[in-house]
Short mmCIF file of C-alpha atoms in Angstrom, two decimals:
data_model
loop_
_atom_site.label_atom_id
_atom_site.label_comp_id
_atom_site.label_asym_id
_atom_site.label_seq_id
_atom_site.Cartn_x
_atom_site.Cartn_y
_atom_site.Cartn_z
CA MET D 1 18.43 6.97 -49.29
CA SER D 2 19.26 6.08 -53.17
CA ARG D 3 16.99 5.37 -55.62
CA THR D 4 18.41 2.19 -57.15
CA SER D 5 15.78 -0.55 -58.38
CA LYS D 6 16.54 -2.13 -54.71
CA ASP D 7 15.95 0.60 -52.78
CA PRO D 8 13.47 -0.72 -50.05
CA TRP D 9 12.05 2.83 -49.21
CA LEU D 10 11.38 3.49 -52.94
CA PRO D 11 7.52 2.45 -52.96
CA TYR D 12 7.08 4.29 -49.69
CA ARG D 13 9.00 7.51 -49.72
CA PHE D 14 8.06 10.57 -51.26
CA ALA D 15 9.88 13.85 -51.60
CA GLY D 16 8.06 15.45 -54.63
CA GLU D 17 10.71 14.40 -56.85
CA ASP D 18 8.93 11.71 -58.92
CA ALA D 19 6.28 9.42 -58.35
CA LYS D 20 3.20 10.27 -56.99
CA VAL D 21 1.58 8.34 -53.88
CA SER D 22 -1.68 5.99 -54.50
CA LEU D 23 -2.46 4.33 -51.23
CA ALA D 24 -4.52 1.75 -52.83
CA ALA D 25 -1.17 0.32 -54.26
CA ILE D 26 0.34 0.10 -51.08
CA ASP D 27 -0.45 -2.98 -49.33
CA PRO D 28 -1.18 -1.93 -45.41
CA ALA D 29 -0.20 -5.84 -44.67
CA ALA D 30 3.27 -5.50 -46.36
CA LYS D 31 6.33 -5.96 -44.27
CA PRO D 32 9.29 -5.05 -46.57
CA PHE D 33 11.48 -4.13 -43.77
CA SER D 34 10.89 -7.39 -41.95
CA GLY D 35 13.83 -9.59 -41.18
CA GLY D 36 12.12 -12.73 -40.83
CA SER D 37 10.20 -13.73 -37.79
CA LYS D 38 8.17 -11.43 -35.30
CA LYS D 39 10.40 -12.00 -32.55
CA GLN D 40 13.61 -11.08 -34.48
CA ASP D 41 11.51 -7.79 -35.56
CA LYS D 42 10.45 -7.04 -32.07
CA GLU D 43 14.14 -7.58 -30.89
CA ARG D 44 15.33 -5.17 -33.77
CA VAL D 45 12.90 -2.61 -33.01
CA ASP D 46 14.37 -2.77 -29.02
CA ALA D 47 17.82 -2.77 -30.28
CA LEU D 48 16.84 0.51 -32.61
CA ALA D 49 14.97 2.56 -29.43
CA LEU D 50 17.98 1.96 -27.43
CA GLU D 51 20.41 3.16 -30.38
CA LEU D 52 17.57 5.94 -30.92
CA ASP D 53 18.36 6.99 -27.23
CA GLU D 54 22.01 7.26 -27.68
CA LEU D 55 21.50 9.41 -31.00
CA GLN D 56 19.09 11.61 -29.29
CA ASN D 57 21.92 11.97 -26.55
CA LEU D 58 24.13 13.60 -28.97
CA PHE D 59 21.52 15.27 -31.29
CA TYR D 60 20.95 17.41 -27.89
CA ALA D 61 24.49 17.91 -27.14
CA ASP D 62 25.47 19.01 -30.68
CA ARG D 63 22.45 21.67 -30.69
CA ARG D 64 22.90 22.47 -34.41
CA TYR D 65 19.46 20.66 -35.60
CA ARG D 66 15.91 20.04 -34.40
CA LEU D 67 13.68 17.08 -35.31
CA LEU D 68 10.26 17.39 -36.05
CA VAL D 69 8.53 13.78 -36.25
CA VAL D 70 4.56 13.99 -37.89
CA LEU D 71 2.59 10.99 -37.37
CA GLN D 72 -0.53 11.00 -39.03
CA GLY D 73 -3.37 8.34 -39.72
CA THR D 74 -6.69 7.46 -39.08
CA ASP D 75 -8.41 6.68 -35.67
CA THR D 76 -6.47 3.16 -34.18
CA SER D 77 -3.85 3.53 -36.93
CA GLY D 78 -0.99 3.42 -34.22
CA LYS D 79 0.20 6.63 -33.43
CA ASP D 80 -0.13 6.06 -29.39
CA GLY D 81 1.61 2.97 -29.89
CA THR D 82 4.53 4.12 -32.20
CA LEU D 83 5.61 6.90 -29.35
CA ARG D 84 5.67 4.09 -26.96
CA ALA D 85 7.97 1.76 -29.46
CA VAL D 86 10.16 4.05 -30.70
CA PHE D 87 10.49 6.92 -28.87
CA GLY D 88 9.70 5.34 -25.41
CA ARG D 89 13.65 4.48 -24.39
CA MET D 90 14.35 8.13 -24.75
CA SER D 91 14.53 10.09 -21.72
CA PRO D 92 11.35 12.11 -20.95
CA LEU D 93 13.75 15.21 -21.09
CA GLY D 94 14.66 14.11 -24.63
CA VAL D 95 11.50 14.23 -26.53
CA ARG D 96 8.44 16.44 -26.11
CA THR D 97 5.37 15.23 -28.06
CA VAL D 98 2.22 17.11 -28.70
CA ALA D 99 -1.29 15.76 -28.82
CA TRP D 100 -3.12 17.85 -31.70
CA ARG D 101 -7.09 18.14 -31.02
CA ALA D 102 -9.76 20.29 -32.83
CA PRO D 103 -8.46 24.06 -32.34
CA SER D 104 -10.49 25.95 -29.93
CA GLU D 105 -12.25 28.90 -30.58
CA SER D 106 -9.47 31.23 -29.80
CA GLU D 107 -7.19 29.13 -31.79
CA ARG D 108 -9.52 29.73 -34.77
CA ALA D 109 -8.97 33.10 -34.63
CA HIS D 110 -5.65 32.66 -35.79
CA ASP D 111 -4.29 31.20 -38.93
CA PHE D 112 -4.22 27.48 -38.84
CA LEU D 113 -0.37 27.44 -38.75
CA TRP D 114 -0.21 30.00 -35.25
CA ARG D 115 -0.65 27.26 -32.32
CA ILE D 116 1.75 24.98 -34.62
CA HIS D 117 4.59 27.53 -34.75
CA TRP D 118 4.81 27.82 -31.01
CA GLN D 119 5.45 24.39 -30.37
CA VAL D 120 8.12 23.35 -33.10
CA PRO D 121 11.44 21.92 -31.74
CA SER D 122 13.99 24.35 -30.44
CA ALA D 123 17.76 23.52 -30.83
CA GLY D 124 18.73 20.15 -29.80
CA GLU D 125 15.07 19.05 -29.56
CA PHE D 126 13.08 16.02 -30.65
CA VAL D 127 9.23 17.12 -30.95
CA VAL D 128 6.43 14.39 -32.44
CA PHE D 129 3.35 15.57 -33.43
CA ASN D 130 0.58 12.92 -33.02
CA ARG D 131 -1.91 14.41 -35.57
CA SER D 132 -0.46 17.68 -37.00
CA HIS D 133 -1.14 20.91 -39.23
CA TYR D 134 -2.22 18.36 -41.79
CA GLU D 135 -5.67 17.82 -39.86
CA ASP D 136 -6.32 21.39 -40.80
CA VAL D 137 -6.78 20.20 -44.04
CA LEU D 138 -8.01 16.65 -43.94
CA VAL D 139 -10.65 17.13 -41.68
CA PRO D 140 -12.64 20.28 -43.28
CA VAL D 141 -11.80 18.68 -46.77
CA VAL D 142 -13.55 15.56 -46.06
CA HIS D 143 -16.39 17.21 -43.89
CA GLY D 144 -16.79 19.89 -46.61
CA ASP D 145 -15.86 23.13 -44.79
CA ILE D 146 -13.32 23.96 -47.12
CA ASP D 147 -13.13 24.53 -51.10
CA LYS D 148 -10.59 23.15 -53.16
CA ALA D 149 -9.01 26.42 -53.81
CA GLU D 150 -8.61 26.95 -49.99
CA ALA D 151 -7.23 23.14 -49.38
CA LYS D 152 -4.79 24.25 -52.21
CA ARG D 153 -3.71 27.47 -50.54
CA ARG D 154 -3.25 25.82 -47.15
CA PHE D 155 -1.07 23.03 -49.07
CA ALA D 156 1.22 26.15 -50.39
CA GLN D 157 1.53 27.70 -46.81
CA ILE D 158 2.39 24.28 -45.20
CA ASN D 159 5.17 24.03 -47.70
CA ASP D 160 6.56 27.21 -47.21
CA PHE D 161 6.28 26.77 -43.40
CA GLU D 162 8.02 23.59 -43.08
CA ARG D 163 10.80 25.12 -45.96
CA LEU D 164 11.12 27.93 -42.77
CA LEU D 165 11.73 25.42 -40.51
CA ALA D 166 14.27 23.37 -42.75
CA GLU D 167 15.95 26.40 -43.52
CA HIS D 168 16.70 26.53 -39.86
CA ARG D 169 18.08 23.25 -39.57
CA THR D 170 14.99 21.33 -38.50
CA VAL D 171 14.73 17.72 -39.63
CA ILE D 172 11.25 16.88 -40.84
CA LEU D 173 9.97 13.70 -41.13
CA LYS D 174 6.19 12.93 -41.78
CA PHE D 175 4.97 9.46 -41.67
CA MET D 176 1.25 8.10 -42.78
CA LEU D 177 0.25 5.23 -40.69
CA HIS D 178 -1.43 3.04 -43.43
CA ILE D 179 -4.15 0.52 -42.24
CA SER D 180 -6.64 -1.44 -44.03
CA LYS D 181 -10.47 -0.55 -43.29
CA ASP D 182 -10.96 -4.26 -41.82
CA GLU D 183 -7.89 -3.76 -39.59
CA GLN D 184 -9.42 -0.58 -38.15
CA ARG D 185 -12.63 -2.53 -37.50
CA GLN D 186 -11.19 -5.07 -35.56
CA ARG D 187 -9.08 -2.57 -33.66
CA LEU D 188 -12.14 -0.30 -32.65
CA GLN D 189 -14.02 -3.81 -32.09
CA GLU D 190 -11.14 -4.47 -29.58
CA ARG D 191 -11.35 -1.06 -27.99
CA ILE D 192 -15.09 -1.68 -27.04
CA ASP D 193 -15.07 -5.36 -25.91
CA ASP D 194 -12.14 -4.31 -23.41
CA PRO D 195 -13.49 -2.79 -20.56
CA ALA D 196 -9.90 -1.44 -19.81
CA LYS D 197 -9.78 0.09 -23.26
CA ARG D 198 -13.17 1.26 -23.73
CA TRP D 199 -12.71 4.80 -22.54
CA LYS D 200 -10.41 5.70 -25.56
CA PHE D 201 -13.73 4.69 -27.55
CA GLN D 202 -15.39 7.64 -29.06
CA ARG D 203 -18.66 7.42 -31.16
CA ALA D 204 -17.19 10.22 -33.73
CA ASP D 205 -14.63 7.38 -34.76
CA LEU D 206 -17.50 5.51 -36.16
CA ASP D 207 -18.69 8.96 -38.04
CA ASP D 208 -15.02 9.24 -39.47
CA ARG D 209 -15.20 5.50 -40.21
CA LYS D 210 -17.79 6.10 -42.41
CA HIS D 211 -16.08 8.40 -44.57
CA TRP D 212 -12.89 5.95 -44.83
CA ASP D 213 -12.81 6.33 -48.92
CA ASP D 214 -12.94 10.35 -48.46
CA PHE D 215 -10.24 10.35 -45.91
CA GLN D 216 -7.94 7.80 -47.99
CA ARG D 217 -8.49 10.35 -50.68
CA ALA D 218 -8.10 13.42 -48.90
CA TYR D 219 -4.43 11.71 -47.43
CA GLU D 220 -3.51 11.00 -51.27
CA ARG D 221 -4.07 14.72 -51.98
CA ALA D 222 -2.27 16.04 -48.93
CA ILE D 223 0.68 13.84 -49.41
CA ARG D 224 0.89 14.28 -53.22
CA ALA D 225 0.79 18.41 -52.51
CA THR D 226 3.40 18.19 -49.45
CA ALA D 227 5.76 15.80 -50.51
CA THR D 228 8.93 17.99 -50.65
CA PRO D 229 12.62 17.45 -50.29
CA TRP D 230 12.67 19.05 -47.44
CA ALA D 231 9.80 17.30 -45.63
CA PRO D 232 9.18 14.09 -47.05
CA TRP D 233 6.26 11.70 -46.58
CA ILE D 234 6.85 8.07 -45.70
CA VAL D 235 4.08 5.61 -46.01
CA VAL D 236 4.08 3.27 -43.31
CA PRO D 237 2.43 -0.23 -44.09
CA ALA D 238 0.71 -0.76 -40.44
CA ASP D 239 -1.51 -3.62 -40.05
CA SER D 240 1.52 -5.02 -38.43
CA LYS D 241 2.25 -3.07 -35.48
CA THR D 242 6.00 -4.47 -34.96
CA HIS D 243 6.57 -3.77 -38.71
CA ARG D 244 5.22 -0.42 -38.50
CA ASN D 245 7.56 0.39 -35.48
CA LEU D 246 10.32 -1.29 -37.38
CA MET D 247 9.92 0.62 -40.76
CA ILE D 248 9.66 4.15 -38.61
CA ALA D 249 12.89 3.70 -36.21
CA THR D 250 14.87 2.57 -39.33
CA ALA D 251 13.79 5.74 -41.14
CA LEU D 252 14.72 7.94 -38.26
CA ARG D 253 17.98 6.29 -37.29
CA ALA D 254 18.83 6.55 -41.33
CA ALA D 255 17.97 10.47 -41.08
CA LEU D 256 19.96 10.80 -37.65
CA LYS D 257 22.86 8.71 -39.15
CA SER D 258 23.29 11.15 -42.24
CA LEU D 259 23.82 14.22 -40.18
CA ASP D 260 27.10 14.78 -39.06
CA LEU D 261 26.18 14.69 -35.31
CA ARG D 262 29.33 15.21 -32.74
CA TYR D 263 29.64 16.56 -29.56
CA PRO D 264 30.48 20.47 -29.44
CA ASP D 265 33.85 21.64 -29.32
CA ASP D 266 35.54 21.62 -25.72
CA ASP D 267 37.13 24.82 -24.35
CA PRO D 268 40.41 23.18 -24.10
CA ALA D 269 40.99 25.04 -20.91
CA VAL D 270 38.10 22.88 -19.26
CA ALA D 271 39.72 19.37 -19.65
CA SER D 272 42.58 20.59 -16.63
CA ILE D 273 40.20 22.10 -14.28
CA LYS D 274 40.21 20.55 -10.71
CA VAL D 275 37.28 21.09 -8.99
CA GLN D 276 37.83 22.36 -5.11
CA MET Q 1 1.71 8.71 4.99
CA SER Q 2 0.93 8.46 8.83
CA ARG Q 3 3.30 10.24 11.58
CA THR Q 4 3.95 7.19 13.46
CA SER Q 5 7.34 6.88 15.04
CA LYS Q 6 8.45 4.21 12.74
CA ASP Q 7 7.10 6.46 9.47
CA PRO Q 8 10.02 6.27 7.49
CA TRP Q 9 8.98 9.71 5.75
CA LEU Q 10 9.03 11.88 8.85
CA PRO Q 11 12.69 13.10 9.10
CA TYR Q 12 12.33 14.02 5.22
CA ARG Q 13 8.51 15.10 4.43
CA PHE Q 14 7.52 18.77 5.09
CA ALA Q 15 4.07 19.56 5.00
CA GLY Q 16 4.07 23.10 6.78
CA GLU Q 17 2.41 21.43 9.95
CA ASP Q 18 5.13 20.54 12.46
CA ALA Q 19 9.00 20.29 12.09
CA LYS Q 20 10.99 22.55 10.08
CA VAL Q 21 13.62 21.20 7.99
CA SER Q 22 17.28 21.46 8.74
CA LEU Q 23 19.61 20.41 6.16
CA ALA Q 24 22.59 20.14 7.90
CA ALA Q 25 20.45 17.75 10.05
CA ILE Q 26 19.81 14.94 7.14
CA ASP Q 27 22.55 12.95 5.96
CA PRO Q 28 22.69 13.03 2.04
CA ALA Q 29 24.18 9.70 2.39
CA ALA Q 30 21.70 7.78 4.08
CA LYS Q 31 19.34 5.47 2.62
CA PRO Q 32 16.21 4.98 4.84
CA PHE Q 33 14.15 3.30 1.92
CA SER Q 34 16.65 0.67 1.10
CA GLY Q 35 15.84 -2.76 0.99
CA GLY Q 36 19.33 -4.27 1.46
CA SER Q 37 21.64 -4.14 -1.65
CA LYS Q 38 22.18 -1.94 -4.35
CA LYS Q 39 21.37 -4.42 -6.83
CA GLN Q 40 17.83 -4.92 -5.03
CA ASP Q 41 17.29 -1.22 -4.89
CA LYS Q 42 17.62 -1.25 -8.35
CA GLU Q 43 15.09 -3.91 -9.49
CA ARG Q 44 12.78 -2.32 -6.98
CA VAL Q 45 13.36 0.98 -9.05
CA ASP Q 46 12.77 -0.78 -12.14
CA ALA Q 47 9.39 -2.44 -11.02
CA LEU Q 48 8.22 0.81 -9.78
CA ALA Q 49 8.88 2.60 -12.87
CA LEU Q 50 6.39 0.19 -14.61
CA GLU Q 51 4.08 0.51 -12.14
CA LEU Q 52 4.44 4.20 -12.19
CA ASP Q 53 3.93 3.42 -16.11
CA GLU Q 54 0.41 1.79 -15.45
CA LEU Q 55 -0.36 4.52 -12.99
CA GLN Q 56 -0.02 7.20 -15.41
CA ASN Q 57 -2.03 5.31 -17.86
CA LEU Q 58 -4.94 5.06 -15.52
CA PHE Q 59 -4.59 8.65 -14.12
CA TYR Q 60 -4.66 9.59 -17.64
CA ALA Q 61 -7.81 7.87 -18.56
CA ASP Q 62 -9.56 9.32 -15.25
CA ARG Q 63 -9.02 12.86 -16.31
CA ARG Q 64 -10.08 13.86 -13.01
CA TYR Q 65 -6.50 14.98 -11.68
CA ARG Q 66 -3.40 16.66 -12.61
CA LEU Q 67 0.21 15.96 -11.46
CA LEU Q 68 2.96 18.60 -10.56
CA VAL Q 69 6.26 17.22 -9.92
CA VAL Q 70 9.02 19.61 -9.02
CA LEU Q 71 12.50 18.52 -9.30
CA GLN Q 72 14.99 20.97 -7.09
CA GLY Q 73 18.75 20.50 -6.18
CA THR Q 74 22.11 22.01 -6.80
CA ASP Q 75 24.14 21.09 -10.09
CA THR Q 76 24.63 17.32 -10.49
CA SER Q 77 22.03 16.72 -7.76
CA GLY Q 78 20.35 14.22 -10.13
CA LYS Q 79 17.48 16.07 -11.84
CA ASP Q 80 18.05 14.59 -15.35
CA GLY Q 81 19.01 11.04 -13.90
CA THR Q 82 15.60 11.07 -11.92
CA LEU Q 83 13.66 11.83 -14.64
CA ARG Q 84 15.27 8.91 -16.84
CA ALA Q 85 14.95 6.10 -13.94
CA VAL Q 86 11.28 6.94 -12.59
CA PHE Q 87 9.83 8.37 -15.24
CA GLY Q 88 11.67 7.17 -18.36
CA ARG Q 89 9.12 3.74 -18.57
CA MET Q 90 6.19 6.13 -19.16
CA SER Q 91 5.02 6.46 -22.82
CA PRO Q 92 6.22 10.16 -23.83
CA LEU Q 93 2.69 10.85 -24.23
CA GLY Q 94 2.35 10.46 -20.79
CA VAL Q 95 4.54 12.69 -19.44
CA ARG Q 96 5.74 16.35 -20.18
CA THR Q 97 8.88 17.43 -19.01
CA VAL Q 98 9.84 21.20 -18.74
CA ALA Q 99 13.38 22.55 -17.92
CA TRP Q 100 13.50 25.70 -16.67
CA ARG Q 101 16.00 28.37 -17.40
CA ALA Q 102 16.91 31.70 -16.38
CA PRO Q 103 14.20 33.86 -17.94
CA SER Q 104 14.73 35.75 -20.77
CA GLU Q 105 14.20 39.30 -21.21
CA SER Q 106 10.44 39.38 -22.43
CA GLU Q 107 9.73 36.71 -19.23
CA ARG Q 108 11.27 38.99 -17.31
CA ALA Q 109 8.83 41.66 -18.42
CA HIS Q 110 6.01 39.77 -16.63
CA ASP Q 111 5.41 38.44 -12.95
CA PHE Q 112 7.63 35.49 -12.46
CA LEU Q 113 5.12 32.97 -12.41
CA TRP Q 114 3.57 34.01 -15.29
CA ARG Q 115 5.72 31.60 -17.59
CA ILE Q 116 5.12 28.89 -15.38
CA HIS Q 117 1.18 29.14 -15.15
CA TRP Q 118 1.43 28.52 -18.80
CA GLN Q 119 3.06 25.15 -18.51
CA VAL Q 120 1.41 23.42 -15.45
CA PRO Q 121 -0.27 20.10 -16.12
CA SER Q 122 -3.77 19.80 -17.79
CA ALA Q 123 -6.17 17.61 -16.80
CA GLY Q 124 -5.12 13.78 -16.71
CA GLU Q 125 -1.56 14.80 -17.32
CA PHE Q 126 2.00 14.50 -15.59
CA VAL Q 127 4.09 17.33 -15.75
CA VAL Q 128 7.70 17.17 -14.31
CA PHE Q 129 9.72 20.67 -13.89
CA ASN Q 130 13.07 20.07 -13.93
CA ARG Q 131 13.96 23.28 -11.93
CA SER Q 132 11.20 25.58 -11.44
CA HIS Q 133 9.51 28.95 -9.96
CA TYR Q 134 11.70 28.17 -6.90
CA GLU Q 135 15.04 29.20 -8.87
CA ASP Q 136 13.02 32.82 -8.97
CA VAL Q 137 13.52 32.94 -5.30
CA LEU Q 138 16.54 30.94 -4.81
CA VAL Q 139 18.99 32.59 -7.47
CA PRO Q 140 18.17 36.10 -6.57
CA VAL Q 141 18.56 35.80 -2.79
CA VAL Q 142 22.08 34.34 -3.25
CA HIS Q 143 23.22 36.60 -5.75
CA GLY Q 144 21.87 39.34 -3.72
CA ASP Q 145 19.08 40.69 -6.46
CA ILE Q 146 16.17 40.61 -3.71
CA ASP Q 147 15.81 41.55 -0.28
CA LYS Q 148 14.36 39.45 2.55
CA ALA Q 149 10.84 41.14 2.41
CA GLU Q 150 10.78 40.41 -1.41
CA ALA Q 151 11.66 36.98 -0.82
CA LYS Q 152 8.84 36.71 1.43
CA ARG Q 153 6.23 38.05 -0.94
CA ARG Q 154 7.77 35.47 -3.11
CA PHE Q 155 7.19 32.81 -1.19
CA ALA Q 156 3.55 33.81 -0.33
CA GLN Q 157 2.61 34.48 -4.18
CA ILE Q 158 3.87 30.65 -4.72
CA ASN Q 159 1.56 29.49 -1.90
CA ASP Q 160 -1.24 31.18 -3.18
CA PHE Q 161 -0.51 30.02 -6.64
CA GLU Q 162 0.20 26.19 -5.78
CA ARG Q 163 -3.37 26.01 -3.71
CA LEU Q 164 -4.89 27.55 -6.89
CA LEU Q 165 -3.53 24.45 -8.76
CA ALA Q 166 -4.10 22.16 -5.77
CA GLU Q 167 -7.71 23.54 -5.81
CA HIS Q 168 -8.07 22.41 -9.28
CA ARG Q 169 -7.16 18.99 -8.34
CA THR Q 170 -3.63 19.26 -9.29
CA VAL Q 171 -1.38 16.95 -7.02
CA ILE Q 172 1.82 18.33 -6.18
CA LEU Q 173 4.87 17.28 -5.12
CA LYS Q 174 8.36 18.70 -4.54
CA PHE Q 175 11.69 16.89 -4.08
CA MET Q 176 14.83 18.70 -3.04
CA LEU Q 177 17.73 16.51 -4.26
CA HIS Q 178 20.03 16.74 -1.64
CA ILE Q 179 23.54 16.07 -2.27
CA SER Q 180 27.03 16.46 -0.43
CA LYS Q 181 29.49 19.19 -1.28
CA ASP Q 182 31.99 16.47 -1.56
CA GLU Q 183 29.62 14.46 -3.69
CA GLN Q 184 29.38 17.31 -6.05
CA ARG Q 185 32.99 17.84 -6.11
CA GLN Q 186 33.39 14.07 -7.38
CA ARG Q 187 30.40 14.52 -10.27
CA LEU Q 188 31.64 18.03 -11.67
CA GLN Q 189 35.04 16.51 -11.84
CA GLU Q 190 33.86 13.37 -13.90
CA ARG Q 191 32.19 15.76 -16.09
CA ILE Q 192 35.29 17.41 -16.77
CA ASP Q 193 37.37 14.21 -17.27
CA ASP Q 194 34.99 12.37 -19.36
CA PRO Q 195 35.00 13.75 -23.15
CA ALA Q 196 31.93 12.37 -23.68
CA LYS Q 197 30.33 14.64 -20.67
CA ARG Q 198 32.43 17.45 -21.14
CA TRP Q 199 29.71 19.36 -22.99
CA LYS Q 200 27.67 19.46 -19.81
CA PHE Q 201 29.72 21.33 -17.96
CA GLN Q 202 29.42 25.06 -17.60
CA ARG Q 203 31.98 27.26 -15.69
CA ALA Q 204 28.93 28.73 -13.97
CA ASP Q 205 28.64 26.11 -12.41
CA LEU Q 206 31.87 26.64 -10.30
CA ASP Q 207 30.83 29.98 -9.42
CA ASP Q 208 27.26 28.71 -7.94
CA ARG Q 209 29.62 26.13 -6.08
CA LYS Q 210 31.67 28.82 -4.21
CA HIS Q 211 27.79 29.97 -2.80
CA TRP Q 212 27.09 26.17 -1.48
CA ASP Q 213 26.55 27.49 1.99
CA ASP Q 214 24.54 30.26 0.29
CA PHE Q 215 22.49 27.98 -1.43
CA GLN Q 216 21.82 25.10 1.51
CA ARG Q 217 20.49 28.29 3.31
CA ALA Q 218 18.39 29.53 0.57
CA TYR Q 219 17.12 25.99 0.13
CA GLU Q 220 16.24 25.67 3.71
CA ARG Q 221 14.47 28.94 3.61
CA ALA Q 222 12.27 28.06 0.69
CA ILE Q 223 11.22 25.12 2.00
CA ARG Q 224 10.40 26.26 5.13
CA ALA Q 225 8.02 29.20 3.62
CA THR Q 226 6.73 26.85 1.12
CA ALA Q 227 5.93 23.51 2.65
CA THR Q 228 2.19 23.31 2.74
CA PRO Q 229 -0.23 20.57 3.11
CA TRP Q 230 -1.41 20.90 -0.47
CA ALA Q 231 2.29 21.21 -1.77
CA PRO Q 232 4.63 19.46 0.21
CA TRP Q 233 8.25 18.88 0.25
CA ILE Q 234 10.32 15.88 0.17
CA VAL Q 235 13.97 16.23 0.88
CA VAL Q 236 15.79 13.52 -0.87
CA PRO Q 237 18.94 12.05 0.24
CA ALA Q 238 20.83 11.71 -3.02
CA ASP Q 239 24.19 10.94 -3.10
CA SER Q 240 23.10 7.78 -3.73
CA LYS Q 241 21.58 7.73 -7.15
CA THR Q 242 20.00 4.08 -6.50
CA HIS Q 243 18.52 5.16 -3.49
CA ARG Q 244 17.27 8.68 -4.77
CA ASN Q 245 15.31 6.97 -7.42
CA LEU Q 246 13.89 4.32 -5.30
CA MET Q 247 12.75 7.37 -2.91
CA ILE Q 248 11.07 9.32 -5.38
CA ALA Q 249 9.53 6.32 -7.37
CA THR Q 250 8.19 5.51 -4.02
CA ALA Q 251 7.00 8.59 -2.69
CA LEU Q 252 5.15 8.98 -6.14
CA ARG Q 253 3.58 5.68 -6.16
CA ALA Q 254 2.01 6.43 -2.82
CA ALA Q 255 0.54 9.82 -3.85
CA LEU Q 256 -0.79 8.23 -6.86
CA LYS Q 257 -2.28 5.05 -4.93
CA SER Q 258 -3.79 7.36 -2.33
CA LEU Q 259 -6.26 9.00 -5.00
CA ASP Q 260 -9.46 6.93 -6.15
CA LEU Q 261 -8.31 6.49 -9.77
CA ARG Q 262 -10.62 4.58 -12.06
CA TYR Q 263 -11.71 4.14 -15.68
CA PRO Q 264 -14.35 6.87 -16.55
CA ASP Q 265 -17.86 5.57 -16.42
CA ASP Q 266 -18.93 3.68 -19.56
CA ASP Q 267 -21.76 4.63 -21.97
CA PRO Q 268 -23.53 1.26 -21.32
CA ALA Q 269 -24.85 1.51 -25.13
CA VAL Q 270 -21.10 1.60 -25.79
CA ALA Q 271 -20.32 -2.19 -24.55
CA SER Q 272 -22.81 -3.66 -27.50
CA ILE Q 273 -21.45 -1.74 -30.22
CA LYS Q 274 -20.45 -3.83 -33.42
CA VAL Q 275 -18.46 -2.03 -35.49
CA GLN Q 276 -19.66 -2.55 -39.32
#
């Protein structure tokens, strides 16, 4: 992704080289990748999802790389919806998702990356983290459970950990789903009002909403500290679900197409086997 | 699934109560669940896959049950294809697949159910085993690595283990994908002949093919010993891929519909919350 003045990724992609992210400067309702109508964009997402399915198949056959996608964002920012729209056409064999929750007591008895490391992708595998190790900085920072020095240490530990993965051929893409506070209000209200969605609502969501500004600041710091060439962040304007899917699918496709994916070399003797 | 003379499941479903399976008596090319043309059956599979997606969503919301699906069958019997066709419309969030391979050295340093137990479904989760703990009897039996007494012990251990899971509200469905030897020949040859599929071919597949009759006998014994009311086996005629998908999707739908799935009770106070 080149950095020309017309590069559409420029305001959204952060790899630690130059501009520092300012979330307030990014409009959650922007649609920089839209091709026109919502209908057109939806068709494009469907087409990309099918193409990603084929790329996943080749990626698996190739076996030289691993793929780790991190989805972060406040409640209702659309992590589940992204999974369905962007990864939903792949075979269940091809993609593994891990939904991270607050660590258990026995997990907290280890360093915060212990349980994460166990779940990273193996050769040829796509893994999507629905929330991630970033929660282990964002939440305690906002709740005042760790101080700035500890947050800084954790960011450095995350960078080292992600570099370890990248040096073992893990492609890492980190997406921050960026919605407005008003969009979250509407989505939470929808959950409450719809009896079939009410079970998804948790009172704790309202507590986190009270800390909206703190979370925005915490995200900004996290992205600034951990946007690296080997594990870039992409801030995705996500008030529009269709555009969010389009942008993530487009970024994923570009990352996969930039690899020299190929089927493994054949054993030349195999082609002539006749099965008895 | 009642046991009337017209019960279409009768020749295929084994729950340890009555008839013992005889694989030779089941035609791999049979299509007992076909509604007519292949096109009709395909449409039915697609419709079932969408319905299963909704049932999975409800199952997840309900959280009282766990679902474990075991897919077993010789090479090329269609385990991967089943995953895509039957489970492929669910969100990647909703279904977790585990592809079991030969145990590693450190796994072999434990009992054979140790690594399996770790991967069973949690509350509300769908897990599909692509191969399973049954390989730990089938393969060593055929290769002569364990004797009859040890095989018998392992079957008893499996039954106890599966009862433990069932008593913790795990719905267990075990499918044996039953293809003919000639169908396997054609499918292996196809893999060899198609450059885009050749990477899937392994010479070891031909070695296992030489033991075809031994594997059929081993499967028969395994099904007889481990068909239980709490973890039944279904033998799926699988020469037709469409019919295989149709039969498995139908069985899965029936199992889910027999549960009293429902959204969890609301906190009555939630419905009136207005998000600020």
